[in-house]
Structure formats: structure tokens, C-alpha cells
Coordinates of C-alpha atoms in Angstrom, one line a residue:
M274 CA -3.6 -32.9 -10.6
S275 CA -5.9 -30.1 -11.5
W276 CA -9.1 -29.5 -9.5
P277 CA -12.6 -28.8 -10.9
M278 CA -13.4 -25.1 -11.4
V279 CA -16.5 -24.1 -9.5
K280 CA -18.5 -20.9 -9.5
L281 CA -18.5 -19.1 -6.1
K282 CA -22.3 -19.1 -6.1
D283 CA -22.2 -22.9 -6.3
C284 CA -20.0 -23.3 -3.2
C285 CA -20.7 -20.1 -1.2
E286 CA -23.5 -17.7 -0.4
V287 CA -22.4 -14.2 -1.7
V288 CA -23.9 -11.3 0.2
G289 CA -23.5 -7.6 0.3
G290 CA -23.8 -5.0 3.0
A291 CA -25.3 -1.6 3.8
T292 CA -25.0 1.5 5.9
P293 CA -27.8 2.7 8.2
K294 CA -28.7 6.4 8.0
R295 CA -26.0 8.4 9.8
N296 CA -28.4 11.1 10.9
V297 CA -30.5 8.7 12.9
A298 CA -28.7 8.5 16.3
F299 CA -30.4 5.4 17.6
Y300 CA -29.2 3.4 14.6
W301 CA -25.7 3.6 16.0
D302 CA -23.6 2.7 19.0
G303 CA -25.4 -0.5 19.6
D304 CA -23.9 -4.0 20.0
I305 CA -23.7 -5.3 16.4
P306 CA -20.1 -5.0 15.0
W307 CA -20.2 -3.2 11.6
I308 CA -17.1 -2.7 9.4
T309 CA -16.0 -0.9 6.2
P310 CA -13.3 -1.7 3.7
K311 CA -10.9 0.6 5.6
D312 CA -11.1 -1.8 8.6
V313 CA -9.6 -4.7 6.7
S314 CA -7.0 -2.8 4.8
N315 CA -4.1 -3.2 7.2
L316 CA -4.7 -6.4 9.2
S317 CA -1.6 -8.2 10.3
E318 CA -3.4 -11.6 10.2
P319 CA -6.3 -13.1 8.2
Y320 CA -8.9 -12.8 11.0
I321 CA -10.7 -9.6 12.1
Y322 CA -11.9 -9.7 15.7
E323 CA -12.9 -6.1 16.4
A324 CA -15.0 -3.4 14.7
P325 CA -14.4 0.4 15.2
E326 CA -18.2 1.0 14.8
Y327 CA -21.3 -0.7 16.1
I328 CA -24.9 -0.4 15.0
S329 CA -28.1 -1.1 16.9
K330 CA -30.7 -3.7 16.2
A331 CA -32.9 -0.9 14.8
G332 CA -30.0 0.2 12.6
Y333 CA -29.5 -3.3 11.4
K334 CA -33.2 -3.8 10.6
S335 CA -33.3 -0.4 8.7
A336 CA -30.5 -1.4 6.2
A337 CA -30.0 -4.2 3.8
T338 CA -27.0 -5.5 5.6
Y339 CA -26.4 -9.1 6.7
M340 CA -25.2 -10.7 9.9
L341 CA -22.2 -12.8 8.8
P342 CA -21.2 -15.9 10.7
V343 CA -17.7 -16.6 12.0
G344 CA -15.6 -18.0 9.1
T345 CA -17.1 -15.7 6.4
V346 CA -14.5 -14.6 3.9
L347 CA -14.8 -10.8 3.6
L348 CA -14.0 -9.4 0.1
T349 CA -13.9 -5.7 -0.5
S350 CA -15.6 -5.0 -3.8
R351 CA -14.7 -1.3 -4.2
A352 CA -12.2 1.3 -3.0
P353 CA -10.3 -0.9 -3.3
I354 CA -11.2 -4.2 -4.9
G355 CA -9.5 -7.2 -3.3
N356 CA -8.8 -6.7 0.4
V357 CA -9.6 -10.0 2.0
A358 CA -10.1 -11.1 5.6
I359 CA -12.0 -13.8 7.6
A360 CA -14.7 -12.9 10.2
G361 CA -13.4 -14.0 13.6
I362 CA -16.7 -12.8 15.2
E363 CA -20.2 -12.4 13.9
L364 CA -20.4 -9.0 12.2
C365 CA -22.0 -7.1 9.3
T366 CA -20.5 -4.8 6.7
N367 CA -21.3 -1.7 4.7
Q368 CA -21.9 -1.8 0.9
G369 CA -18.2 -2.0 0.1
F370 CA -18.1 -5.8 0.4
K371 CA -19.2 -8.9 -1.4
S372 CA -18.8 -11.4 1.5
L373 CA -18.5 -15.2 0.9
I374 CA -20.3 -17.5 3.4
P375 CA -18.6 -20.9 2.7
G376 CA -20.8 -23.9 2.1
Q377 CA -20.3 -27.2 3.9
N378 CA -17.6 -28.4 1.5
V379 CA -15.5 -25.2 1.6
H380 CA -12.8 -24.5 4.2
S381 CA -12.7 -20.8 5.2
K382 CA -8.9 -20.6 5.2
Y383 CA -8.6 -22.3 1.8
L384 CA -11.2 -19.9 0.4
Y385 CA -9.3 -17.0 2.0
H386 CA -6.0 -18.0 0.3
C387 CA -7.7 -18.8 -3.0
I388 CA -9.5 -15.4 -3.2
K389 CA -6.3 -13.5 -2.4
K390 CA -4.5 -15.5 -5.2
F391 CA -7.2 -14.5 -7.7
V392 CA -7.6 -10.8 -6.7
P393 CA -5.8 -9.5 -9.9
Q394 CA -8.4 -11.3 -12.1
L395 CA -11.3 -9.9 -10.0
E396 CA -9.9 -6.4 -10.3
L397 CA -10.0 -6.7 -14.1
L398 CA -13.7 -7.5 -13.9
G399 CA -14.5 -4.2 -12.0
N400 CA -16.6 -1.5 -13.6
G401 CA -17.2 2.2 -12.8
A402 CA -16.0 5.7 -13.8
T403 CA -15.0 7.1 -10.4
F404 CA -14.4 3.9 -8.4
K405 CA -14.0 0.4 -9.9
E406 CA -16.4 -2.1 -8.3
V407 CA -17.2 -5.7 -8.8
S408 CA -20.9 -6.6 -8.8
K409 CA -22.5 -9.4 -6.9
R410 CA -23.2 -11.2 -10.2
V411 CA -19.5 -11.0 -11.2
V412 CA -18.4 -12.4 -7.9
E413 CA -21.0 -15.2 -8.0
D414 CA -19.9 -16.2 -11.4
F415 CA -16.2 -16.2 -10.6
E416 CA -14.7 -19.6 -10.8
I417 CA -12.2 -21.1 -8.3
P418 CA -10.4 -24.5 -8.2
L419 CA -12.1 -26.6 -5.5
P420 CA -10.4 -29.8 -4.3
P421 CA -12.0 -32.1 -1.7
L422 CA -12.4 -30.7 1.7
E423 CA -9.5 -32.6 3.3
E424 CA -7.2 -31.4 0.5
Q425 CA -8.4 -27.8 1.0
K426 CA -7.4 -28.1 4.7
R427 CA -4.0 -29.5 3.8
I428 CA -3.3 -26.7 1.3
A429 CA -4.5 -24.1 3.7
A430 CA -2.2 -25.4 6.4
I431 CA 0.9 -25.3 4.1
L432 CA 0.1 -21.8 3.0
D433 CA -0.6 -20.7 6.6
K434 CA 2.8 -21.9 7.7
A435 CA 4.6 -20.1 4.8
D436 CA 2.5 -17.0 5.3
G437 CA 3.2 -17.0 9.1
V438 CA 7.0 -16.6 8.3
R439 CA 6.2 -13.7 6.0
Q440 CA 4.0 -12.1 8.7
K441 CA 6.7 -12.3 11.3
R442 CA 9.1 -10.5 9.0
E443 CA 6.5 -7.9 8.3
Q444 CA 5.8 -7.4 12.0
A445 CA 9.6 -6.9 12.7
I446 CA 9.6 -4.2 10.0
K447 CA 6.5 -2.6 11.5
L448 CA 8.0 -2.6 15.0
A449 CA 11.1 -0.9 13.7
D450 CA 9.0 1.7 11.9
D451 CA 6.8 2.3 14.9
F452 CA 9.8 2.7 17.2
L453 CA 11.4 5.2 14.8
R454 CA 8.2 7.2 14.5
A455 CA 7.7 7.3 18.3
T456 CA 11.4 8.4 18.7
F457 CA 10.9 11.2 16.1
L458 CA 7.7 12.5 17.6
E459 CA 9.2 12.5 21.1
M460 CA 12.3 14.4 19.9
F461 CA 10.7 16.8 17.3
G462 CA 6.9 16.5 17.5
D463 CA 4.6 16.5 14.4
P464 CA 6.7 17.8 11.5
V465 CA 3.7 19.5 9.9
S466 CA 1.8 21.1 12.9
N467 CA 5.2 21.8 14.6
P468 CA 4.0 21.8 18.3
K469 CA 7.6 22.3 19.5
G470 CA 7.9 25.6 17.6
W471 CA 11.1 24.8 15.6
K472 CA 12.2 27.2 13.0
V473 CA 10.6 26.3 9.7
K474 CA 11.9 26.8 6.1
P475 CA 10.3 26.1 2.8
L476 CA 12.1 23.2 1.1
K477 CA 13.3 25.5 -1.7
E478 CA 15.4 27.3 0.8
L479 CA 17.2 24.1 1.7
S480 CA 17.7 23.0 -1.9
V481 CA 19.8 24.0 -4.9
K482 CA 17.5 22.3 -7.3
I483 CA 13.9 21.1 -7.5
A484 CA 12.9 19.9 -10.9
S485 CA 10.8 17.4 -12.8
G486 CA 12.4 14.6 -14.6
S487 CA 12.4 14.3 -18.4
T488 CA 10.6 12.0 -20.8
P489 CA 12.8 11.2 -23.8
K490 CA 11.6 11.8 -27.3
G491 CA 10.0 8.6 -28.4
G492 CA 9.0 7.6 -24.9
S493 CA 9.4 3.9 -24.1
K494 CA 10.5 3.2 -27.7
V495 CA 14.0 4.4 -26.8
Y496 CA 14.4 2.1 -23.9
V497 CA 17.3 -0.4 -24.2
D498 CA 18.1 -3.7 -22.5
K499 CA 21.2 -2.4 -20.8
G500 CA 22.5 1.1 -20.2
I501 CA 21.8 4.1 -18.0
T502 CA 19.2 3.4 -15.3
F503 CA 16.0 5.3 -16.0
F504 CA 13.7 5.6 -12.9
R505 CA 10.0 5.9 -13.3
S506 CA 7.3 6.4 -10.6
Q507 CA 6.9 2.6 -10.1
N508 CA 10.5 2.4 -9.0
V509 CA 10.2 5.1 -6.2
W510 CA 8.6 3.8 -3.0
K511 CA 8.6 5.0 0.6
N512 CA 12.3 5.5 1.3
D513 CA 13.0 2.6 -1.1
I514 CA 14.1 2.5 -4.7
R515 CA 13.0 -0.7 -6.4
L516 CA 14.8 -2.0 -9.4
D517 CA 12.2 -4.5 -10.6
D518 CA 10.6 -3.2 -13.8
V519 CA 13.3 -0.5 -14.1
A520 CA 14.0 0.9 -17.6
Y521 CA 17.3 1.7 -19.3
I522 CA 18.3 4.4 -21.8
D523 CA 21.5 4.6 -23.9
E524 CA 24.3 7.1 -23.3
K525 CA 23.1 9.4 -26.1
T526 CA 19.6 9.7 -24.7
H527 CA 21.0 10.2 -21.2
N528 CA 23.2 13.1 -22.5
S529 CA 20.2 14.7 -24.1
L530 CA 18.5 14.7 -20.7
K531 CA 21.3 16.3 -18.6
K532 CA 18.9 18.4 -16.6
S533 CA 17.4 15.4 -14.9
S534 CA 20.7 13.4 -14.5
L535 CA 20.9 12.3 -10.9
K536 CA 23.6 13.1 -8.3
H537 CA 24.5 11.1 -5.3
K538 CA 21.9 11.7 -2.5
D539 CA 19.3 13.4 -4.7
I540 CA 15.8 12.9 -3.3
L541 CA 13.3 11.4 -5.7
M542 CA 9.6 12.2 -5.3
T543 CA 6.8 10.9 -7.4
K544 CA 4.5 13.5 -9.0
T545 CA 1.2 11.7 -9.7
G546 CA -1.0 8.9 -8.2
R547 CA -4.4 7.7 -7.1
F548 CA -5.9 9.6 -4.2
N549 CA -8.0 6.7 -2.9
T550 CA -5.6 3.8 -3.5
E551 CA -3.6 2.1 -0.8
N552 CA 0.2 2.5 -1.5
S553 CA -0.6 5.2 -4.1
S554 CA 2.4 6.5 -6.0
L555 CA 1.4 10.0 -5.1
G556 CA 4.2 11.8 -3.3
R557 CA 6.4 8.8 -2.5
A558 CA 10.0 9.8 -1.7
A559 CA 13.4 8.0 -1.6
L560 CA 17.1 8.8 -1.5
F561 CA 19.2 8.0 -4.5
L562 CA 22.5 6.5 -3.3
G563 CA 24.1 5.8 -6.7
D564 CA 27.0 7.6 -8.3
D565 CA 26.7 11.0 -9.9
D566 CA 25.3 10.9 -13.4
S567 CA 24.7 7.2 -13.3
A568 CA 20.9 7.4 -13.6
N569 CA 18.1 9.6 -14.9
V570 CA 14.4 10.1 -14.1
N571 CA 11.3 10.5 -16.2
G572 CA 8.6 13.2 -16.2
H573 CA 6.5 11.6 -13.4
V574 CA 9.3 12.0 -10.8
Y575 CA 10.8 15.1 -9.2
L576 CA 14.4 15.3 -8.2
I577 CA 15.3 17.4 -5.1
R578 CA 18.9 18.3 -4.6
L579 CA 19.7 19.7 -1.2
K580 CA 22.3 22.2 -0.2
A581 CA 25.6 21.1 1.3
G582 CA 25.3 20.7 5.0
V583 CA 21.6 19.7 5.0
L584 CA 21.0 16.2 6.4
H585 CA 19.5 14.3 3.5
E586 CA 18.3 11.4 5.5
F587 CA 16.5 13.7 8.0
I588 CA 14.6 15.4 5.2
V589 CA 13.6 12.1 3.6
Y590 CA 12.4 10.9 6.9
I591 CA 10.1 13.9 7.3
L592 CA 8.9 13.7 3.7
T593 CA 8.0 10.0 4.2
S594 CA 6.3 10.4 7.6
N595 CA 2.6 9.6 8.1
E596 CA 2.1 13.2 9.0
Y597 CA 3.6 14.5 5.8
R598 CA 1.7 11.9 3.8
E599 CA -1.5 13.7 5.0
H600 CA -0.1 17.1 4.2
I601 CA 0.7 15.9 0.6
R602 CA -2.9 14.7 0.3
E603 CA -4.2 18.1 1.4
V604 CA -2.1 20.2 -1.1
C605 CA -2.3 17.9 -4.2
V606 CA -4.5 18.9 -7.1
G607 CA -6.5 17.0 -9.7
G608 CA -9.7 15.0 -10.1
I609 CA -11.7 12.9 -7.7
D610 CA -9.1 10.2 -7.6
K611 CA -6.1 10.9 -9.8
R612 CA -4.0 13.7 -8.2
Q613 CA -0.8 15.5 -8.8
L614 CA 1.9 17.5 -6.9
N615 CA 3.0 20.6 -8.7
K616 CA 6.6 21.9 -8.4
E617 CA 5.3 24.9 -6.4
H618 CA 3.8 22.5 -3.8
I619 CA 7.1 20.8 -3.3
E620 CA 9.1 24.1 -3.2
D621 CA 6.8 25.4 -0.5
F622 CA 6.8 22.2 1.7
P623 CA 7.4 23.5 5.3
I624 CA 10.4 21.7 6.8
I625 CA 11.2 22.0 10.5
C626 CA 14.8 22.8 11.2
P627 CA 15.8 21.7 14.7
P628 CA 19.4 22.2 15.9
D629 CA 21.9 20.1 14.0
D630 CA 23.0 18.1 17.1
L631 CA 19.5 16.9 17.6
Q632 CA 19.2 15.9 14.0
I633 CA 22.5 14.0 14.2
E634 CA 21.3 12.2 17.4
F635 CA 18.2 11.1 15.6
M636 CA 20.1 9.9 12.6
R637 CA 22.4 7.8 14.8
K638 CA 19.3 6.1 16.2
L639 CA 17.8 5.8 12.7
N640 CA 20.9 4.1 11.4
G641 CA 20.9 1.6 14.2
I642 CA 17.3 0.6 13.7
Q643 CA 17.7 0.6 9.9
K644 CA 20.2 -2.2 10.2
I645 CA 17.6 -4.3 12.1
R646 CA 15.0 -3.3 9.6
S647 CA 17.2 -4.2 6.6
N648 CA 17.8 -7.7 8.0
A649 CA 14.1 -8.2 8.3
M650 CA 13.5 -6.8 4.8
M651 CA 16.1 -9.2 3.4
G652 CA 14.3 -12.1 5.1
L653 CA 11.0 -10.9 3.7
K654 CA 12.4 -10.7 0.2
E655 CA 13.5 -14.3 0.5
V656 CA 10.2 -15.7 1.9
I657 CA 7.9 -13.8 -0.5
P658 CA 9.0 -15.7 -3.7
L659 CA 8.7 -19.0 -1.7
F660 CA 5.2 -18.1 -0.7
N661 CA 4.3 -17.1 -4.2
T662 CA 5.6 -20.3 -5.6
L663 CA 3.6 -22.4 -3.1
N664 CA 0.5 -20.2 -3.8
Q665 CA 0.8 -20.7 -7.5
K666 CA 1.3 -24.5 -7.2
A667 CA -1.6 -24.8 -4.7
F668 CA -4.2 -23.5 -7.0
S669 CA -2.9 -25.0 -10.3
D670 CA -1.9 -28.6 -9.9
G671 CA -1.7 -29.0 -6.1
F672 CA 1.2 -30.0 -3.9

């Protein structure tokens, strides 16, 4: 059955937050937990139990923030819209939240899952030139399906169980990534600051070609249902090429774009992206493992073709490291939010060049961990559609 649609203001109290003046020292380092949107961006579970910053009672009284009870659903309302968490402790927030204090007939976990489900619709209601933001009024007037309390608890329990499986897969992937990063840093140090003093070469000296892809005349109008794979920025992720939403071009169009025809083990790197967006497409890199001339790339993707003898996987690992991510953010150009990497930036990327035997040793460890990671990733890809199906059913006609 379908549940009645209820405005959030009729089942929750919607409150904002604020920031005490930073230049008043006694407003800070008190005993009141205070969080920003960044603090809920990478949680491995729904609840937040810690805050990196604390404000004093004087700081709390000086600002229009609000002490939120345990169980409050925290919704980021800008930069970005739609990160969701549940307060596991009493805390307050800055102005980047529209937090939802559930009424007596609302279950926190149900509300958490419900808001996460409807984040795309909330994002569409955002306004603002520099940063999109949803106002308090928009959130208050947003409608959600609201079954009886016991049914809310049942739905939340089912979704919690399915989401728990997903979280375990994600944790396995994170553990593998963390182990590889620790191994790399132990062997080679930070690839940007280079504390171990390795020889450094610009990427152009390790490459035979660094070039932007090509956009065919007519743009998307020339795409076909089947043909030559045509990668765009949405297909290139961190060390991963995703084929969902991939485009295709015919042989004739492909032949007219020979300069951007891909070879086996070309590195693909995205050119543009949002500076302030999580998982931004700016500077993502992945290795193409298809056959020579079996695919092409559009103008928002660079192809990097390395010289013979250069370990492609080692270079990709450097380019996708957290340290290099920060370097890319430092050198990119553009506006406040939308940024771009120019060809010259990529050509001048400093690449550490440790002895080949050390690179090979790291690649051996990388390959072993990647097998474990791949198994976890396969499991994650299986459980996500299941969770999405349950999620869709829960908030439409119920289980």
C-alpha cells in the first residue's frame, strides 16, 4: 500500500546552525561538540559520535546554532546538498545543515533512510550561483511517505540489514586501499613532496603522447546503439573505467578521430570537474586495458601513452593517490568551483622514479591486494542493486 505524504515540518522540527566568531578565542575549545558538512562526508556508518571541533558555552550563546538531541537526522544543505547522518551524541552544527529533529511518531532510522532516498529530489530544489543550497522553507515543505511508527521500524530494520552487508564490502575495500597506501608511503614516501629524494621526471619525459580526446562533429547526435566504445568523463573514475552510460560511435566517426584512438594500457585522465564536489571528475585517472584502436575518448578526457619500459600501473597508482589528488587541486585553473587541467599541467606532473626493482616489488604487492579488493568490489556490485530495489520498494508501496 502507499503511505500518506507528509511535509517534514509536520513531522519534524527543522533547524539550522551557525559558526561562532573564529577570532574570539574563548568561543572555542569548550565542551560542546560542533560539526561541519565535511565531518559527515565520509562516515562508515549512519551515526556520528565524535566532533573534530568543540565550542564553549559562550560561543554557543553567541551564535544562532542549536543543541541537537541524540537521534536528530543531520542533512547537509550546501557544499554539498544531501550528506545524511544521525546524531549519536548531543551536538550542534554550523550553517551548512538543515537538521531534522524527529517528532514522536517518526523513527530516526526510518527518517535517515528516507532522506537519503530522496536526496536527488532535494538537490533539484537547491538555489545559488556559487554553491547550491536548500533553504529551511524548502526542507520544511518537502514531503515524505510516513507509515505508522511500527512499520517505520520494520522498514528501517530491513534496510539496515541490507545496508550492513554493503558497508562490510565497502570496509573491506577501504582496508585494502589503506594497506596499499601505507605500503606505498613506507617504500617511497609522499610522491609529491618526495621526502626520500628519488629522482624526479616530468610526466612528458616518461610519455610518447599526452593529448586531449576529440569530440566528433555533431556531438552526441552521432552516437549509435552499438559500435566503437567512446569514453567520456563520466566513465573515468579512480583507477576504474565504468561502462554504465558509455557512448558508442560508428567506424567512420572513429576513423575520423584517429588521434584519440586508444592503445592498450593508455592512461585516461579527466580534464574538468567541480572543485568543491565530493568524487569530482577533476583529474580522475584509470588504465585502459582494451585492445588497440578498440575505443576512443572525447574532448573532456586526456590520454597519456607511456614509453616502453615504464610501469603503467605504478604511474596510475601515483596519479590516483591522495597526495596527487591535492597536487591536482593546487595546479588546476578556472572559476570558484568549476576547474580544469590544461595539457601543460599534465605534461609537467612531477613523477618520482625509484629503482625498477622497488617498483616491481610494489606492483607484486599491489596485484595481490587487488585480487582481494576485486572480490570485495564484485560483492559490492551485487549487493547495491539489491539495496536499491529494497529502498525503492520501501518508500513506494512498502514490503
